[in-house]
CSV table of C-alpha atoms in Angstrom, one decimal:
chain,number,residue,atom,x,y,z
A,1,UNK,CA,140.2,-6.1,155.9
A,2,UNK,CA,141.4,-6.1,152.2
A,3,UNK,CA,139.1,-3.1,151.4
A,4,UNK,CA,140.2,-1.2,154.4
A,5,UNK,CA,143.8,-1.5,153.4
A,6,UNK,CA,143.1,-0.5,149.8
A,7,UNK,CA,141.0,2.5,150.9
A,8,UNK,CA,143.7,3.6,153.3
A,9,UNK,CA,146.4,3.2,150.5
A,10,UNK,CA,144.2,5.2,148.1
A,11,UNK,CA,143.9,8.0,150.7
A,12,UNK,CA,147.6,8.1,151.4
A,13,UNK,CA,148.5,8.2,147.6
A,14,UNK,CA,146.0,11.0,147.1
A,15,UNK,CA,147.4,13.0,150.1
A,16,UNK,CA,150.9,12.4,148.7
A,17,UNK,CA,150.0,13.6,145.3
A,18,UNK,CA,148.3,16.7,146.5
A,19,UNK,CA,151.3,17.4,148.6
A,20,UNK,CA,153.7,17.0,145.7
A,21,UNK,CA,155.4,14.0,147.5
A,22,UNK,CA,155.2,11.4,144.9
A,23,UNK,CA,158.6,11.1,143.5
A,24,UNK,CA,159.7,9.5,140.3
A,25,UNK,CA,163.2,9.3,139.1
A,26,UNK,CA,164.0,12.1,136.5
A,27,UNK,CA,165.4,11.4,133.1
A,28,UNK,CA,168.9,12.7,134.5
A,29,UNK,CA,168.5,10.3,137.4
A,30,UNK,CA,167.8,7.4,135.0
A,31,UNK,CA,170.8,8.3,132.8
A,32,UNK,CA,173.0,8.2,135.9
A,33,UNK,CA,171.5,5.0,137.1
A,34,UNK,CA,172.1,3.1,133.9
A,35,UNK,CA,175.8,4.2,133.5
A,36,UNK,CA,176.8,1.1,135.3
A,37,UNK,CA,174.8,-1.5,133.5
A,38,UNK,CA,175.8,-4.5,135.6
A,39,UNK,CA,174.8,-2.8,138.9
A,40,UNK,CA,171.6,-1.5,137.3
A,41,UNK,CA,170.5,-4.9,136.0
A,42,UNK,CA,171.4,-6.6,139.2
A,43,UNK,CA,169.6,-4.2,141.4
A,44,UNK,CA,166.4,-4.3,139.1
A,45,UNK,CA,166.8,-8.2,138.9
A,46,UNK,CA,166.5,-8.6,135.1
A,47,UNK,CA,166.4,-12.2,134.1
A,48,UNK,CA,169.5,-13.6,132.4
A,49,UNK,CA,168.1,-16.9,131.2
A,50,UNK,CA,164.7,-18.1,130.0
A,51,UNK,CA,162.5,-19.5,132.8
A,52,UNK,CA,161.3,-22.5,130.8
A,53,UNK,CA,161.9,-24.3,127.6
A,54,UNK,CA,158.4,-23.3,126.5
A,55,UNK,CA,159.5,-19.6,126.7
A,56,UNK,CA,162.9,-20.3,125.1
A,57,UNK,CA,161.3,-21.8,122.1
A,58,UNK,CA,158.7,-19.0,121.6
A,59,UNK,CA,160.5,-15.7,121.4
A,60,UNK,CA,158.4,-12.6,121.3
A,61,UNK,CA,159.1,-9.1,119.8
A,62,UNK,CA,157.9,-5.8,121.4
A,63,UNK,CA,157.4,-2.4,120.1
A,64,UNK,CA,157.2,0.4,122.7
A,65,UNK,CA,156.3,3.8,121.6
A,66,UNK,CA,157.4,6.4,124.1
A,67,UNK,CA,157.7,10.2,124.5
A,68,UNK,CA,158.5,10.9,128.2
A,69,UNK,CA,159.4,9.5,131.6
A,70,UNK,CA,162.2,7.0,131.1
A,71,UNK,CA,161.6,5.7,134.7
A,72,UNK,CA,158.2,4.4,133.7
A,73,UNK,CA,159.5,3.0,130.4
A,74,UNK,CA,162.1,1.1,132.4
A,75,UNK,CA,159.4,-0.3,134.7
A,76,UNK,CA,157.5,-1.6,131.7
A,77,UNK,CA,160.7,-3.0,130.0
A,78,UNK,CA,161.6,-4.8,133.2
A,79,UNK,CA,158.2,-6.3,133.6
A,80,UNK,CA,158.2,-7.8,130.0
A,81,UNK,CA,161.9,-8.5,129.7
A,82,UNK,CA,163.3,-11.9,128.9
A,83,UNK,CA,166.7,-12.5,127.3
A,84,UNK,CA,165.1,-14.6,124.4
A,85,UNK,CA,162.9,-11.8,123.3
A,86,UNK,CA,163.7,-8.6,121.5
A,87,UNK,CA,162.5,-5.1,122.1
A,88,UNK,CA,162.3,-1.9,119.9
A,89,UNK,CA,161.8,1.2,121.9
A,90,UNK,CA,160.7,4.2,119.7
A,91,UNK,CA,161.3,7.7,121.3
A,92,UNK,CA,159.3,10.5,119.8
A,93,UNK,CA,161.8,12.8,117.9
A,94,UNK,CA,160.2,15.7,119.6
A,95,UNK,CA,161.2,14.6,123.1
A,96,UNK,CA,163.6,16.4,125.2
A,97,UNK,CA,167.4,15.9,125.1
A,98,UNK,CA,167.4,14.6,128.5
A,99,UNK,CA,164.8,12.0,127.7
A,100,UNK,CA,166.6,10.9,124.5
A,101,UNK,CA,169.9,10.6,126.3
A,102,UNK,CA,168.5,8.6,129.2
A,103,UNK,CA,166.6,6.3,126.9
A,104,UNK,CA,169.6,5.6,124.9
A,105,UNK,CA,171.6,4.9,128.2
A,106,UNK,CA,168.9,2.4,129.2
A,107,UNK,CA,168.9,0.7,125.7
A,108,UNK,CA,172.7,0.3,125.7
A,109,UNK,CA,172.6,-1.9,128.7
A,110,UNK,CA,171.0,-4.7,126.6
A,111,UNK,CA,172.0,-6.5,123.5
A,112,UNK,CA,168.3,-7.3,122.6
A,113,UNK,CA,166.9,-3.9,123.1
A,114,UNK,CA,167.2,-1.0,120.5
A,115,UNK,CA,166.1,2.1,119.1
A,116,UNK,CA,164.8,2.0,115.5
A,117,UNK,CA,167.1,3.1,112.7
A,118,UNK,CA,164.5,5.7,111.7
A,119,UNK,CA,162.7,7.7,114.4
A,120,UNK,CA,159.5,9.7,113.8
A,121,UNK,CA,158.3,13.0,115.2
A,122,UNK,CA,154.9,11.5,116.1
A,123,UNK,CA,151.9,13.7,115.3
A,124,UNK,CA,148.9,13.0,117.4
A,125,UNK,CA,146.1,11.5,115.1
A,126,UNK,CA,148.5,11.4,112.1
A,127,UNK,CA,150.3,8.8,110.0
A,128,UNK,CA,153.5,9.0,112.0
A,129,UNK,CA,151.9,6.9,114.8
A,130,UNK,CA,151.7,4.1,112.4
A,131,UNK,CA,155.0,4.8,110.7
A,132,UNK,CA,156.7,4.5,114.1
A,133,UNK,CA,155.4,1.1,114.5
A,134,UNK,CA,156.3,0.1,111.0
A,135,UNK,CA,160.0,1.4,111.4
A,136,UNK,CA,160.3,-1.0,114.3
A,137,UNK,CA,158.7,-3.9,112.4
A,138,UNK,CA,161.2,-3.4,109.6
A,139,UNK,CA,164.1,-3.5,111.9
A,140,UNK,CA,162.8,-6.4,113.9
A,141,UNK,CA,162.5,-8.5,110.8
A,142,UNK,CA,166.2,-8.0,110.2
A,143,UNK,CA,167.2,-9.1,113.6
A,144,UNK,CA,168.6,-12.6,114.1
A,145,UNK,CA,166.0,-13.5,116.8
A,146,UNK,CA,163.3,-15.6,115.2
A,147,UNK,CA,160.3,-14.2,117.1
A,148,UNK,CA,156.9,-15.7,116.7
A,149,UNK,CA,154.6,-12.7,117.5
A,150,UNK,CA,155.1,-8.9,117.8
A,151,UNK,CA,153.1,-6.8,120.3
A,152,UNK,CA,153.0,-3.1,120.1
A,153,UNK,CA,152.7,-1.0,123.3
A,154,UNK,CA,152.9,2.6,124.6
A,155,UNK,CA,154.8,3.8,127.6
A,156,UNK,CA,151.8,3.9,129.8
A,157,UNK,CA,150.9,0.2,129.3
A,158,UNK,CA,151.8,-2.5,131.7
A,159,UNK,CA,151.5,-6.4,131.6
A,160,UNK,CA,148.8,-8.2,133.4
A,161,UNK,CA,150.4,-11.6,132.5
A,162,UNK,CA,153.9,-13.0,132.9
A,163,UNK,CA,155.9,-13.8,129.9
A,164,UNK,CA,155.0,-17.5,130.2
A,165,UNK,CA,151.3,-16.7,130.3
A,166,UNK,CA,151.6,-14.3,127.3
A,167,UNK,CA,153.3,-17.1,125.3
A,168,UNK,CA,150.6,-19.6,126.2
A,169,UNK,CA,147.9,-17.2,125.2
A,170,UNK,CA,149.6,-16.4,121.8
A,171,UNK,CA,149.9,-20.2,121.2
A,172,UNK,CA,146.1,-20.4,121.8
A,173,UNK,CA,145.6,-18.0,118.9
A,174,UNK,CA,146.9,-20.8,116.7
A,175,UNK,CA,148.8,-18.7,114.2
A,176,UNK,CA,146.2,-16.0,113.7
A,177,UNK,CA,146.6,-12.3,114.4
A,178,UNK,CA,144.7,-10.9,117.4
A,179,UNK,CA,143.4,-7.7,115.8
A,180,UNK,CA,139.9,-6.6,116.8
A,181,UNK,CA,137.6,-4.5,114.4
A,182,UNK,CA,134.2,-3.9,113.0
A,183,UNK,CA,132.7,-2.0,110.1
A,184,UNK,CA,133.1,1.7,111.0
A,185,UNK,CA,130.2,3.9,111.9
A,186,UNK,CA,130.0,7.2,110.1
A,187,UNK,CA,132.0,9.3,112.5
A,188,UNK,CA,135.0,6.8,112.2
A,189,UNK,CA,134.5,6.3,108.4
A,190,UNK,CA,134.8,10.0,107.9
A,191,UNK,CA,138.3,10.0,109.4
A,192,UNK,CA,139.5,8.0,106.5
A,193,UNK,CA,137.2,9.2,103.6
A,194,UNK,CA,138.3,12.8,103.7
A,195,UNK,CA,141.5,14.5,102.9
A,196,UNK,CA,143.3,15.8,106.0
A,197,UNK,CA,146.0,18.4,106.2
A,198,UNK,CA,148.4,19.5,109.0
A,199,UNK,CA,148.1,23.1,110.3
A,200,UNK,CA,151.0,25.2,111.4
A,201,UNK,CA,150.2,24.4,115.0
A,202,UNK,CA,150.6,20.7,114.2
A,203,UNK,CA,147.0,19.9,114.5
A,204,UNK,CA,145.3,17.7,112.0
A,205,UNK,CA,142.5,19.3,110.1
A,206,UNK,CA,139.8,17.5,107.9
A,207,UNK,CA,139.0,19.2,104.7
A,208,UNK,CA,135.9,19.0,102.6
A,209,UNK,CA,137.9,17.0,99.8
A,210,UNK,CA,136.8,13.4,99.6
A,211,UNK,CA,139.5,10.9,99.1
A,212,UNK,CA,139.6,8.2,96.3
A,213,UNK,CA,138.5,4.7,97.5
A,214,UNK,CA,141.1,2.6,99.1
A,215,UNK,CA,143.5,0.7,96.7
A,216,UNK,CA,143.1,-3.0,95.8
A,217,UNK,CA,139.4,-3.0,96.9
A,218,UNK,CA,140.3,-2.9,100.6
A,219,UNK,CA,137.1,-2.6,102.8
A,220,UNK,CA,137.9,-0.3,105.7
A,221,UNK,CA,137.4,-1.6,109.2
A,222,UNK,CA,137.9,0.3,112.5
A,223,UNK,CA,139.5,-1.3,115.4
A,224,UNK,CA,142.3,-1.2,118.0
A,225,UNK,CA,145.7,0.2,117.1
A,226,UNK,CA,147.4,-2.2,119.6
A,227,UNK,CA,147.8,-5.8,118.3
A,228,UNK,CA,149.3,-9.2,118.5
A,229,UNK,CA,150.6,-10.1,115.1
A,230,UNK,CA,152.5,-12.9,113.6
A,231,UNK,CA,155.9,-12.7,112.0
A,232,UNK,CA,154.4,-13.6,108.7
A,233,UNK,CA,151.8,-10.8,108.9
A,234,UNK,CA,154.5,-8.4,110.0
A,235,UNK,CA,156.5,-9.5,106.9
A,236,UNK,CA,153.3,-8.8,104.7
A,237,UNK,CA,153.1,-5.3,106.2
A,238,UNK,CA,156.6,-4.4,105.3
A,239,UNK,CA,157.1,-6.2,101.9
A,240,UNK,CA,153.7,-6.7,100.2
A,241,UNK,CA,152.9,-4.0,97.7
A,242,UNK,CA,149.1,-4.0,98.7
A,243,UNK,CA,150.0,-3.2,102.3
A,244,UNK,CA,152.5,-0.5,101.2
A,245,UNK,CA,149.8,1.0,99.0
A,246,UNK,CA,147.3,1.0,101.7
A,247,UNK,CA,149.8,2.8,104.1
A,248,UNK,CA,150.5,5.4,101.4
A,249,UNK,CA,146.7,5.9,100.9
A,250,UNK,CA,146.3,6.4,104.7
A,251,UNK,CA,148.9,9.2,105.0
A,252,UNK,CA,146.3,12.0,104.8
A,253,UNK,CA,143.7,10.3,107.1
A,254,UNK,CA,143.0,10.8,110.8
A,255,UNK,CA,144.0,8.1,113.3
A,256,UNK,CA,145.1,5.7,110.5
A,257,UNK,CA,146.4,3.3,113.3
A,258,UNK,CA,142.8,2.5,114.0
A,259,UNK,CA,142.0,1.3,110.4
A,260,UNK,CA,145.3,0.2,109.0
A,261,UNK,CA,146.0,-3.1,110.8
A,262,UNK,CA,142.4,-4.2,111.0
A,263,UNK,CA,141.8,-3.6,107.4
A,264,UNK,CA,144.8,-5.7,106.4
A,265,UNK,CA,143.8,-8.3,108.8
A,266,UNK,CA,140.5,-8.9,106.8
A,267,UNK,CA,142.0,-8.8,103.3
A,268,UNK,CA,141.8,-12.2,101.5
A,269,UNK,CA,145.2,-14.1,101.6
A,270,UNK,CA,146.8,-12.1,104.4
A,271,UNK,CA,148.8,-14.4,106.8
A,272,UNK,CA,146.9,-15.0,110.0
A,273,UNK,CA,143.9,-13.0,108.8
A,274,UNK,CA,140.3,-13.7,109.3
A,275,UNK,CA,137.1,-12.3,107.7
A,276,UNK,CA,134.3,-10.4,109.2
A,277,UNK,CA,133.7,-8.2,112.4
A,278,UNK,CA,134.4,-9.0,115.9
A,279,UNK,CA,134.9,-6.8,119.0
A,280,UNK,CA,137.6,-6.9,121.6
A,281,UNK,CA,140.3,-9.6,121.9
A,282,UNK,CA,142.1,-10.1,125.1
A,283,UNK,CA,145.2,-8.4,124.2
A,284,UNK,CA,144.8,-5.0,125.9
A,285,UNK,CA,142.5,-3.9,128.5
A,286,UNK,CA,141.3,-0.2,128.6
A,287,UNK,CA,138.4,1.4,130.5
A,288,UNK,CA,136.7,4.2,128.5
A,289,UNK,CA,134.6,6.6,130.2
A,290,UNK,CA,131.5,5.7,128.1
A,291,UNK,CA,132.0,1.9,128.4
A,292,UNK,CA,129.8,0.3,130.9
A,293,UNK,CA,131.1,-3.2,130.2
A,294,UNK,CA,133.8,-3.0,133.0
A,295,UNK,CA,133.9,-2.0,136.6
A,296,UNK,CA,133.8,1.8,136.9
A,297,UNK,CA,137.1,3.6,137.1
A,298,UNK,CA,138.9,3.6,140.4
A,299,UNK,CA,141.5,6.2,139.7
A,300,UNK,CA,140.9,9.1,137.4
A,301,UNK,CA,140.0,9.7,133.8
A,302,UNK,CA,142.5,11.4,131.5
A,303,UNK,CA,141.1,12.1,127.9
A,304,UNK,CA,138.2,9.7,128.7
A,305,UNK,CA,140.5,6.8,129.7
A,306,UNK,CA,140.8,5.5,133.2
A,307,UNK,CA,144.2,5.9,134.8
A,308,UNK,CA,144.1,2.9,137.1
A,309,UNK,CA,144.5,3.3,140.8
A,310,UNK,CA,145.3,0.7,143.5
A,311,UNK,CA,141.6,0.0,144.0
A,312,UNK,CA,141.2,-1.3,140.5
A,313,UNK,CA,144.0,-3.8,140.8
A,314,UNK,CA,142.1,-6.8,142.0
A,315,UNK,CA,139.6,-6.3,139.1
A,316,UNK,CA,142.4,-6.0,136.5
A,317,UNK,CA,144.0,-9.3,137.9
A,318,UNK,CA,140.8,-11.1,137.3
A,319,UNK,CA,140.7,-10.1,133.5
A,320,UNK,CA,142.1,-12.4,130.7
A,321,UNK,CA,143.9,-9.6,128.9
A,322,UNK,CA,147.7,-9.5,128.4
A,323,UNK,CA,148.1,-5.8,129.0
A,324,UNK,CA,146.2,-2.8,130.4
A,325,UNK,CA,146.4,0.9,129.8
A,326,UNK,CA,146.8,3.4,131.4
A,327,UNK,CA,149.1,3.7,134.4
A,328,UNK,CA,151.1,6.8,135.5
A,329,UNK,CA,154.2,6.2,137.7
A,330,UNK,CA,154.0,9.8,139.0
A,331,UNK,CA,150.2,9.6,139.7
A,332,UNK,CA,150.1,6.3,141.6
A,333,UNK,CA,153.4,4.4,141.9
A,334,UNK,CA,151.9,1.9,144.4
A,335,UNK,CA,149.6,0.4,141.8
A,336,UNK,CA,152.6,-0.3,139.5
A,337,UNK,CA,154.6,-1.7,142.4
A,338,UNK,CA,151.9,-4.1,143.5
A,339,UNK,CA,151.3,-5.3,140.0
A,340,UNK,CA,155.0,-5.8,139.5
A,341,UNK,CA,155.3,-7.8,142.6
A,342,UNK,CA,152.3,-9.9,141.7
A,343,UNK,CA,153.9,-10.7,138.3
A,344,UNK,CA,157.1,-11.7,140.0
A,345,UNK,CA,155.1,-14.0,142.3
A,346,UNK,CA,153.4,-15.7,139.4
A,347,UNK,CA,156.7,-16.1,137.6
A,348,UNK,CA,157.9,-18.2,140.5
A,349,UNK,CA,154.6,-20.0,140.8
A,350,UNK,CA,153.3,-20.5,137.2
A,351,UNK,CA,150.2,-22.5,138.2
A,352,UNK,CA,148.9,-19.6,140.4
A,353,UNK,CA,147.4,-17.9,137.3
A,354,UNK,CA,144.3,-19.9,137.8
A,355,UNK,CA,143.7,-18.3,141.2
A,356,UNK,CA,143.2,-15.1,139.1
A,357,UNK,CA,141.8,-16.2,135.9
A,358,UNK,CA,140.5,-19.8,136.2
A,359,UNK,CA,140.2,-20.3,132.4
A,360,UNK,CA,143.5,-19.2,131.1
A,361,UNK,CA,144.7,-19.2,128.4
A,362,UNK,CA,141.4,-18.1,126.7
A,363,UNK,CA,140.6,-20.7,123.9
A,364,UNK,CA,137.1,-19.6,123.2
A,365,UNK,CA,138.0,-16.7,120.8
A,366,UNK,CA,135.8,-14.2,119.0
A,367,UNK,CA,136.9,-15.2,115.5
A,368,UNK,CA,136.2,-18.9,115.9
A,369,UNK,CA,132.8,-18.7,114.1
A,370,UNK,CA,134.4,-16.6,111.2
A,371,UNK,CA,136.2,-17.8,108.2
A,372,UNK,CA,140.0,-17.9,108.1
A,373,UNK,CA,141.6,-17.2,104.9
């Protein structure tokens, strides 16, 4: 019965998409919707107080990098929003005026949501992707909220866990950063070992000029750009000269976000760091086209990444990861709606997590057999 309903829903969503009948509020719609903040927050049922003492005493910080579709950004914010947390939403400086206005209207409805004091024109593959994160990190450290961990997201992410479940998993990390990474193979290593320039069309181009070795004897690792990092590690990124020097060295590399955090994580003396290589941690689920480790994509691939459809939802809910990528509101709003309702259910019934992921939070972690600094 369940499969027949899913198949029927998939078919209806596909037909609606082909007919152009999937409607998503425009940025102008969102700007109007958020003019009356009280009504907007009431309709969307934003929480006004922590759901538990455990959550009250373990505030989180979030960075959300965005460039389009305020309606989808709002759904993500609502799914992770708690009044004790703090949120930095970075809009790409190149985004449209309607988008910028709608996002600011959304942000102005909350005391604990803000746009960073410095906004980047984010270049695909370039240093501005990391710099946008770092701008938010610097501002987050200045805010009065004493958050424990920061998690960085993009606008097409969505949580697979409630706030309480995320808190419980972060506690299980026992003060360590969750940043996966391995020694890079040649094709990834070359991204950081050659000087890159930006062409007139904005594309990043690799030259034949080799770079000098990384400063301070850093060993380059390659890993995920999306992390869960402690406050102490974030402070290290912003204020330690070695981290600052590595960022400067990375300015003319390709995809520096894929080596910057993971390389720092494995440098002696870094707060929350560990040595050695390990693969994926359960922070962010992503299904790549050439990755056979997970169930084959039910949805569609965009740039070799699965955009999840409703038929993938049960599988996602069985995974231990905190977030998943990618979802497109205007491609399959039913998947987001179902996931949103499931998270609302689990907030009301916290013990129900074990119906989905029997062993949660995960305590058998990939770095346990490695050395902590």
